[in-house]
Structure formats: structure tokens, C-alpha cells
Amino acid sequence: MTTWYFTFESPVGLLKLSSDETHLKSVSFDGEFTENISYIPEILLRTKTQLEEYFSGSRQKFDLPVNPEGTEFQRKVWKHVATVDYGCTRSYVEIACALGSENFSRAVGMANGKNPLPIIIPCHRIIGHNGKLTGYSGGLERKKWLLLHERQFTDHSRLF
């Protein structure tokens, strides 16, 4: 199966998107600018549009077909992370408890760190139980930026 790539500039730096013909597979912050290609699948164009809407403050939920690659446990974590509302945060412990045990919090953190769809699956909304920002594949400055960005467009007074 062919993997397609598309890179564009965003407020948090260059984003590299990848997909198959129909499903978004990854968003990464480490992209080098991709040269113009003769074909860009519709899913990548939709993703770019929805990310631009997110960055402008007009989109709070993504509506994209995704197919992130990961273990069964990672997929369960990402499914829970995807339910955290825009402008809200949850702790690793809260996600672990939702999965059945507070003891899973370290594993939740590791799975969150492997999330191939940051922003889309909003792992930036997962914080330490003490309210501190911890770990983010794009770096803590990006995590803070994303949380503050969402705060501008919500009523939530306690974000982190």
C-alpha cells in the first residue's frame, strides 16, 4: 500500500502528514518541506484544512478517518485520549483508571508518547496528576502553546 506525504507550515512549525489513500496515518513535527508532488490524496487536503481551522480557533473537533498504527493497548489509550474535550485536560492517572487501574499510568504515558497523530488525537491535553506539563513528542513548548491556544477559545478557567 502506498504512503503519501504532505508538509505545510503551521503556528507550531512544519507539520508532516502521512496517509494511505483514505486514512490519515501520522502527523509529525520533524518534517522537512516536501517538494510539490503530482498527486495529493483528498484525506491529506482535508487534514490540512481541518488543522488550519483548528489553528484559527474555528474547529474544536476533527472529523477525519484515521488509522494509527500501534499495539492494542496503545490504541485503547488513544481512544480514551481522543475523548478529552477541547480546552480540557486529564491526567495520565485518570486515563489509567479509565482503562482499569491507576497502576497503568506509566504505560499510559508511554503510549501517549507514541501517539502518531498529535493534535488530531489530542495527547497534548494529558498532563501530570499534579497539573504539571510532562512529555510531548513535539516538545513541552508546543504542548504549552496548544493548551494556551485552546484556552483562548473556551470558558475553562483551569487548564493546567
Coordinates of N, CA and C in Angstrom, one line a residue:
M1 N 0.8 -1.2 0.0 CA 0.0 0.0 0.0 C 0.9 1.2 0.0
T2 N 0.6 2.2 -0.8 CA 1.3 3.4 -0.9 C 1.1 4.4 0.2
T3 N 2.1 5.0 0.7 CA 2.0 6.0 1.8 C 2.3 7.4 1.1
W4 N 1.4 8.3 1.3 CA 1.5 9.7 0.8 C 1.9 10.6 1.9
Y5 N 2.7 11.7 1.5 CA 3.1 12.7 2.5 C 2.8 14.1 2.0
F6 N 2.5 14.9 2.9 CA 2.3 16.3 2.6 C 2.8 17.2 3.8
T7 N 3.5 18.2 3.5 CA 4.1 19.1 4.5 C 3.6 20.5 4.4
F8 N 3.3 21.1 5.5 CA 2.9 22.5 5.5 C 3.3 23.2 6.8
E9 N 3.4 24.6 6.7 CA 3.7 25.4 7.8 C 2.5 25.7 8.7
S10 N 2.7 25.6 10.0 CA 1.6 25.8 10.9 C 2.2 26.8 12.0
P11 N 1.3 27.2 12.9 CA 1.8 28.1 14.0 C 2.8 27.4 15.0
V12 N 2.8 26.0 14.9 CA 3.7 25.3 15.8 C 4.8 24.7 15.0
G13 N 5.1 25.2 13.8 CA 6.2 24.7 13.0 C 5.7 23.9 11.8
L14 N 6.6 23.3 11.1 CA 6.3 22.5 10.0 C 5.7 21.2 10.4
L15 N 4.5 20.9 9.8 CA 3.9 19.6 10.1 C 3.9 18.7 8.9
K16 N 4.3 17.5 9.1 CA 4.4 16.5 8.0 C 3.2 15.5 8.2
L17 N 2.3 15.4 7.3 CA 1.2 14.5 7.3 C 1.5 13.3 6.5
S18 N 1.0 12.1 6.9 CA 1.1 10.9 6.0 C -0.2 10.2 6.0
S19 N -0.5 9.5 4.9 CA -1.8 8.8 4.8 C -1.6 7.7 3.8
D20 N -2.6 6.8 3.8 CA -2.7 5.9 2.7 C -3.8 6.6 1.8
E21 N -4.4 5.9 0.9 CA -5.3 6.6 0.0 C -6.5 7.2 0.8
T22 N -6.9 6.6 1.9 CA -8.2 7.0 2.5 C -8.1 7.4 4.0
H23 N -7.0 7.1 4.7 CA -6.9 7.3 6.1 C -5.6 8.0 6.5
L24 N -5.8 9.0 7.4 CA -4.6 9.6 8.0 C -3.8 8.7 8.9
K25 N -2.5 8.6 8.7 CA -1.7 7.7 9.5 C -0.8 8.4 10.5
S26 N -0.3 9.6 10.2 CA 0.5 10.3 11.1 C 0.6 11.8 10.9
V27 N 0.9 12.5 12.0 CA 1.2 13.9 11.9 C 2.5 14.0 12.7
S28 N 3.6 14.6 12.1 CA 4.8 14.8 12.8 C 5.3 16.2 12.8
F29 N 6.1 16.5 13.8 CA 6.7 17.9 13.9 C 8.1 17.9 13.3
D30 N 8.6 16.8 12.8 CA 10.0 16.8 12.4 C 10.2 16.8 10.9
G31 N 9.1 17.2 10.2 CA 9.2 17.2 8.8 C 10.1 18.2 8.1
E32 N 10.7 17.7 7.0 CA 11.4 18.6 6.1 C 10.4 19.0 5.1
F33 N 10.5 20.1 4.5 CA 9.5 20.5 3.5 C 9.5 19.6 2.3
T34 N 8.3 19.0 2.0 CA 8.2 18.1 0.9 C 8.0 18.9 -0.4
E35 N 8.7 18.5 -1.4 CA 8.6 19.2 -2.7 C 7.2 18.9 -3.3
N36 N 6.7 19.8 -4.2 CA 5.4 19.6 -4.8 C 5.4 18.2 -5.4
I37 N 4.3 17.5 -5.2 CA 4.1 16.2 -5.8 C 2.9 16.3 -6.7
S38 N 2.8 15.4 -7.7 CA 1.8 15.5 -8.7 C 0.4 15.1 -8.2
Y39 N 0.4 14.4 -7.0 CA -0.9 13.9 -6.5 C -0.9 14.0 -5.0
I40 N -2.0 14.5 -4.5 CA -2.2 14.6 -3.0 C -3.5 14.0 -2.7
P41 N -3.6 12.9 -1.9 CA -4.9 12.3 -1.6 C -5.8 13.3 -0.9
E42 N -7.1 13.2 -1.1 CA -8.1 14.0 -0.5 C -8.0 14.1 1.0
I43 N -7.6 12.9 1.6 CA -7.5 12.9 3.1 C -6.5 13.9 3.6
L44 N -5.4 14.0 2.9 CA -4.3 14.9 3.3 C -4.8 16.4 3.1
L45 N -5.5 16.7 2.1 CA -6.0 18.0 1.9 C -7.1 18.4 3.0
R46 N -7.9 17.4 3.3 CA -8.9 17.6 4.4 C -8.2 17.8 5.7
T47 N -7.2 17.1 6.0 CA -6.4 17.2 7.2 C -5.8 18.6 7.3
K48 N -5.2 19.0 6.3 CA -4.6 20.4 6.3 C -5.7 21.4 6.5
T49 N -6.8 21.3 5.9 CA -7.9 22.3 6.1 C -8.4 22.3 7.5
Q50 N -8.6 21.1 8.1 CA -9.1 21.0 9.4 C -8.1 21.5 10.5
L51 N -6.8 21.2 10.2 CA -5.7 21.8 11.1 C -5.7 23.3 11.0
E52 N -5.8 23.8 9.8 CA -5.9 25.3 9.7 C -7.1 25.9 10.4
E53 N -8.2 25.2 10.4 CA -9.4 25.6 11.1 C -9.1 25.6 12.6
Y54 N -8.5 24.5 13.1 CA -8.1 24.3 14.5 C -7.2 25.5 14.9
F55 N -6.2 25.8 14.1 CA -5.3 26.9 14.5 C -6.0 28.3 14.5
S56 N -7.0 28.4 13.6 CA -7.7 29.7 13.6 C -8.7 29.8 14.7
G57 N -9.0 28.7 15.4 CA -9.9 28.7 16.5 C -11.4 28.4 16.1
S58 N -11.6 28.0 14.8 CA -12.9 27.7 14.4 C -13.3 26.3 14.4
R59 N -12.3 25.4 14.7 CA -12.6 23.9 14.8 C -12.1 23.4 16.2
Q60 N -13.0 22.7 16.9 CA -12.6 22.1 18.1 C -12.6 20.6 18.1
K61 N -13.1 20.0 17.1 CA -13.1 18.5 16.9 C -12.7 18.2 15.5
F62 N -11.9 17.2 15.3 CA -11.5 16.7 14.0 C -12.5 15.6 13.5
D63 N -12.8 15.7 12.2 CA -13.6 14.7 11.6 C -12.9 14.1 10.4
L64 N -12.0 13.2 10.8 CA -11.1 12.6 9.8 C -11.0 11.1 10.0
P65 N -11.0 10.3 8.9 CA -10.8 8.9 9.0 C -9.3 8.7 9.4
V66 N -9.0 8.0 10.5 CA -7.6 7.8 10.9 C -7.4 6.3 11.0
N67 N -6.1 6.0 10.9 CA -5.7 4.6 11.1 C -4.3 4.6 11.7
P68 N -4.2 5.0 13.0 CA -2.8 5.0 13.6 C -2.4 3.6 13.9
E69 N -1.1 3.3 13.6 CA -0.5 2.0 13.9 C 0.0 2.0 15.3
G70 N -0.4 0.9 16.0 CA 0.1 0.7 17.4 C -0.5 -0.6 18.0
T71 N 0.0 -0.9 19.2 CA -0.5 -2.1 19.8 C -1.9 -1.9 20.3
E72 N -2.5 -3.0 20.7 CA -3.9 -3.0 21.2 C -4.0 -2.0 22.4
F73 N -3.1 -2.1 23.3 CA -3.1 -1.2 24.5 C -2.9 0.3 24.0
Q74 N -2.0 0.6 23.1 CA -1.8 1.9 22.7 C -3.1 2.5 22.0
R75 N -3.7 1.6 21.2 CA -5.0 2.1 20.6 C -6.1 2.4 21.6
K76 N -6.1 1.6 22.7 CA -7.1 1.8 23.8 C -6.8 3.2 24.4
V77 N -5.5 3.4 24.7 CA -5.2 4.7 25.3 C -5.6 5.9 24.4
W78 N -5.2 5.8 23.1 CA -5.5 6.8 22.1 C -7.0 7.0 22.0
K79 N -7.8 6.0 22.1 CA -9.2 6.1 22.1 C -9.7 6.9 23.2
H80 N -9.2 6.7 24.4 CA -9.6 7.5 25.6 C -9.1 8.9 25.5
V81 N -7.9 9.1 25.0 CA -7.3 10.5 24.8 C -8.2 11.3 23.9
A82 N -8.7 10.6 22.8 CA -9.5 11.3 21.8 C -10.8 11.8 22.4
T83 N -11.2 11.3 23.6 CA -12.5 11.8 24.2 C -12.3 13.0 25.1
V84 N -11.0 13.4 25.3 CA -10.8 14.6 26.1 C -11.2 15.8 25.3
D85 N -12.1 16.6 25.8 CA -12.7 17.7 25.1 C -11.7 18.8 24.9
Y86 N -11.9 19.6 23.9 CA -11.1 20.8 23.5 C -11.1 21.7 24.8
G87 N -9.9 22.2 25.1 CA -9.8 23.1 26.2 C -9.8 22.5 27.6
C88 N -9.9 21.2 27.6 CA -9.8 20.4 28.9 C -8.5 19.6 29.0
T89 N -8.2 19.2 30.2 CA -7.1 18.3 30.4 C -7.5 17.2 31.2
R90 N -6.8 16.1 31.1 CA -6.9 14.9 32.0 C -5.5 14.5 32.4
S91 N -5.4 13.8 33.5 CA -4.1 13.3 33.9 C -3.8 11.9 33.4
Y92 N -2.6 11.5 33.4 CA -2.2 10.1 33.0 C -2.9 9.1 33.9
V93 N -3.0 9.5 35.2 CA -3.7 8.6 36.2 C -5.2 8.5 35.8
E94 N -5.8 9.6 35.4 CA -7.3 9.5 35.1 C -7.5 8.6 33.9
I95 N -6.6 8.7 32.9 CA -6.7 7.8 31.7 C -6.5 6.3 32.2
A96 N -5.4 6.1 33.0 CA -5.1 4.8 33.5 C -6.3 4.2 34.2
C97 N -7.0 5.0 35.1 CA -8.1 4.5 35.8 C -9.3 4.1 34.9
A98 N -9.4 4.9 33.8 CA -10.5 4.6 32.8 C -10.2 3.3 32.1
L99 N -8.9 2.9 32.1 CA -8.5 1.6 31.5 C -8.5 0.5 32.4
G100 N -8.8 0.8 33.7 CA -8.9 -0.3 34.7 C -8.0 -0.3 35.9
S101 N -6.9 0.5 35.9 CA -6.0 0.5 37.0 C -5.2 1.8 37.0
E102 N -5.1 2.4 38.2 CA -4.2 3.5 38.4 C -2.7 3.1 38.1
N103 N -2.4 1.8 38.3 CA -1.1 1.3 38.1 C -0.7 1.4 36.6
F104 N -1.6 1.6 35.7 CA -1.3 1.7 34.3 C -0.7 3.1 33.9
S105 N -0.6 4.0 34.8 CA -0.3 5.4 34.4 C 1.0 5.5 33.7
R106 N 2.0 4.8 34.0 CA 3.3 4.9 33.3 C 3.1 4.3 31.9
A107 N 2.4 3.2 31.8 CA 2.2 2.6 30.4 C 1.3 3.6 29.6
V108 N 0.4 4.3 30.2 CA -0.4 5.3 29.5 C 0.5 6.4 29.0
G109 N 1.4 6.9 29.8 CA 2.4 7.9 29.4 C 3.2 7.4 28.2
M110 N 3.7 6.2 28.3 CA 4.5 5.7 27.2 C 3.6 5.6 25.9
A111 N 2.4 5.1 26.0 CA 1.5 5.0 24.8 C 1.2 6.4 24.3
N112 N 1.0 7.3 25.2 CA 0.7 8.7 24.8 C 1.9 9.3 24.0
G113 N 3.1 8.9 24.4 CA 4.3 9.4 23.7 C 4.5 8.8 22.4
K114 N 3.8 7.7 22.1 CA 3.9 7.0 20.8 C 2.8 7.4 19.9
N115 N 1.9 8.3 20.3 CA 0.7 8.7 19.5 C 1.2 9.2 18.2
P116 N 0.9 8.6 17.1 CA 1.3 9.1 15.8 C 0.5 10.2 15.2
L117 N -0.6 10.6 15.9 CA -1.5 11.7 15.4 C -1.6 12.8 16.4
P118 N -0.5 13.4 16.9 CA -0.7 14.5 17.8 C -1.5 15.6 17.2
I119 N -2.2 16.3 18.1 CA -3.2 17.4 17.8 C -4.5 16.7 17.4
I120 N -4.5 15.8 16.4 CA -5.7 15.1 16.0 C -6.2 14.2 17.1
I121 N -5.4 13.4 17.7 CA -5.6 12.6 18.9 C -4.9 13.5 19.9
P122 N -5.6 14.3 20.7 CA -5.0 15.4 21.5 C -4.2 15.0 22.7
C123 N -3.1 14.4 22.5 CA -2.3 13.9 23.6 C -1.7 15.1 24.4
H124 N -1.7 16.3 23.8 CA -1.2 17.5 24.5 C -2.1 17.8 25.7
R125 N -3.3 17.3 25.7 CA -4.3 17.6 26.8 C -4.1 16.7 28.0
I126 N -3.1 15.8 27.9 CA -2.8 14.8 29.0 C -1.6 15.4 29.8
I127 N -1.8 15.6 31.1 CA -0.8 16.2 31.9 C -0.6 15.4 33.2
G128 N 0.4 15.8 34.0 CA 0.7 15.1 35.2 C -0.4 15.2 36.2
H129 N -0.5 14.3 37.2 CA -1.6 14.4 38.2 C -1.5 15.6 39.0
N130 N -0.3 16.2 39.1 CA -0.1 17.4 39.9 C -0.3 18.7 39.1
G131 N -0.8 18.5 37.8 CA -1.1 19.7 37.0 C 0.1 20.2 36.1
K132 N 1.2 19.5 36.3 CA 2.4 19.9 35.5 C 2.4 19.3 34.1
L133 N 2.9 20.1 33.2 CA 3.1 19.6 31.8 C 4.3 18.6 31.8
T134 N 4.0 17.5 31.3 CA 5.0 16.5 31.2 C 5.0 15.9 29.8
G135 N 6.2 15.5 29.2 CA 6.3 14.8 28.0 C 5.4 15.2 26.8
Y136 N 6.0 15.4 25.7 CA 5.2 15.7 24.5 C 6.1 15.4 23.3
S137 N 5.7 14.7 22.3 CA 6.5 14.4 21.2 C 7.0 15.6 20.4
G138 N 6.2 16.7 20.5 CA 6.6 17.9 19.8 C 7.4 18.9 20.7
G139 N 7.6 18.5 22.0 CA 8.3 19.3 22.9 C 7.3 20.0 23.8
L140 N 7.8 20.4 25.0 CA 6.9 21.0 26.0 C 6.4 22.4 25.6
E141 N 7.2 23.1 24.9 CA 6.8 24.4 24.4 C 5.6 24.3 23.4
R142 N 5.6 23.3 22.6 CA 4.5 23.2 21.7 C 3.2 22.7 22.5
K143 N 3.4 21.8 23.4 CA 2.3 21.4 24.3 C 1.7 22.6 25.0
K144 N 2.5 23.4 25.6 CA 2.0 24.6 26.3 C 1.3 25.5 25.3
W145 N 1.9 25.7 24.1 CA 1.3 26.6 23.1 C -0.1 26.1 22.7
L146 N -0.2 24.8 22.5 CA -1.5 24.2 22.1 C -2.6 24.4 23.2
L147 N -2.2 24.1 24.4 CA -3.1 24.3 25.6 C -3.5 25.7 25.7
L148 N -2.6 26.7 25.6 CA -3.0 28.1 25.7 C -3.8 28.5 24.5
H149 N -3.5 28.0 23.4 CA -4.3 28.3 22.2 C -5.8 27.9 22.4
E150 N -6.0 26.7 22.9 CA -7.4 26.2 23.2 C -8.0 27.0 24.3
R151 N -7.3 27.4 25.2 CA -7.8 28.2 26.3 C -8.4 29.5 25.8
Q152 N -7.9 30.1 24.8 CA -8.4 31.3 24.2 C -9.8 31.2 23.7
F153 N -10.2 30.0 23.3 CA -11.5 29.8 22.7 C -12.5 29.0 23.5
T154 N -12.2 28.9 24.9 CA -13.1 28.1 25.7 C -13.3 28.9 27.0
D155 N -14.3 28.4 27.8 CA -14.6 29.0 29.1 C -13.8 28.4 30.2
H156 N -13.0 27.4 30.0 CA -12.4 26.7 31.1 C -11.3 27.6 31.7
S157 N -11.5 27.8 33.0 CA -10.5 28.6 33.7 C -9.3 27.9 34.2
R158 N -9.4 26.6 34.5 CA -8.3 25.8 34.9 C -7.9 24.8 33.8
L159 N -6.9 25.1 33.1 CA -6.4 24.3 32.0 C -5.3 23.4 32.4
F160 N -4.3 23.9 33.1 CA -3.2 23.1 33.6 C -2.5 23.9 34.7

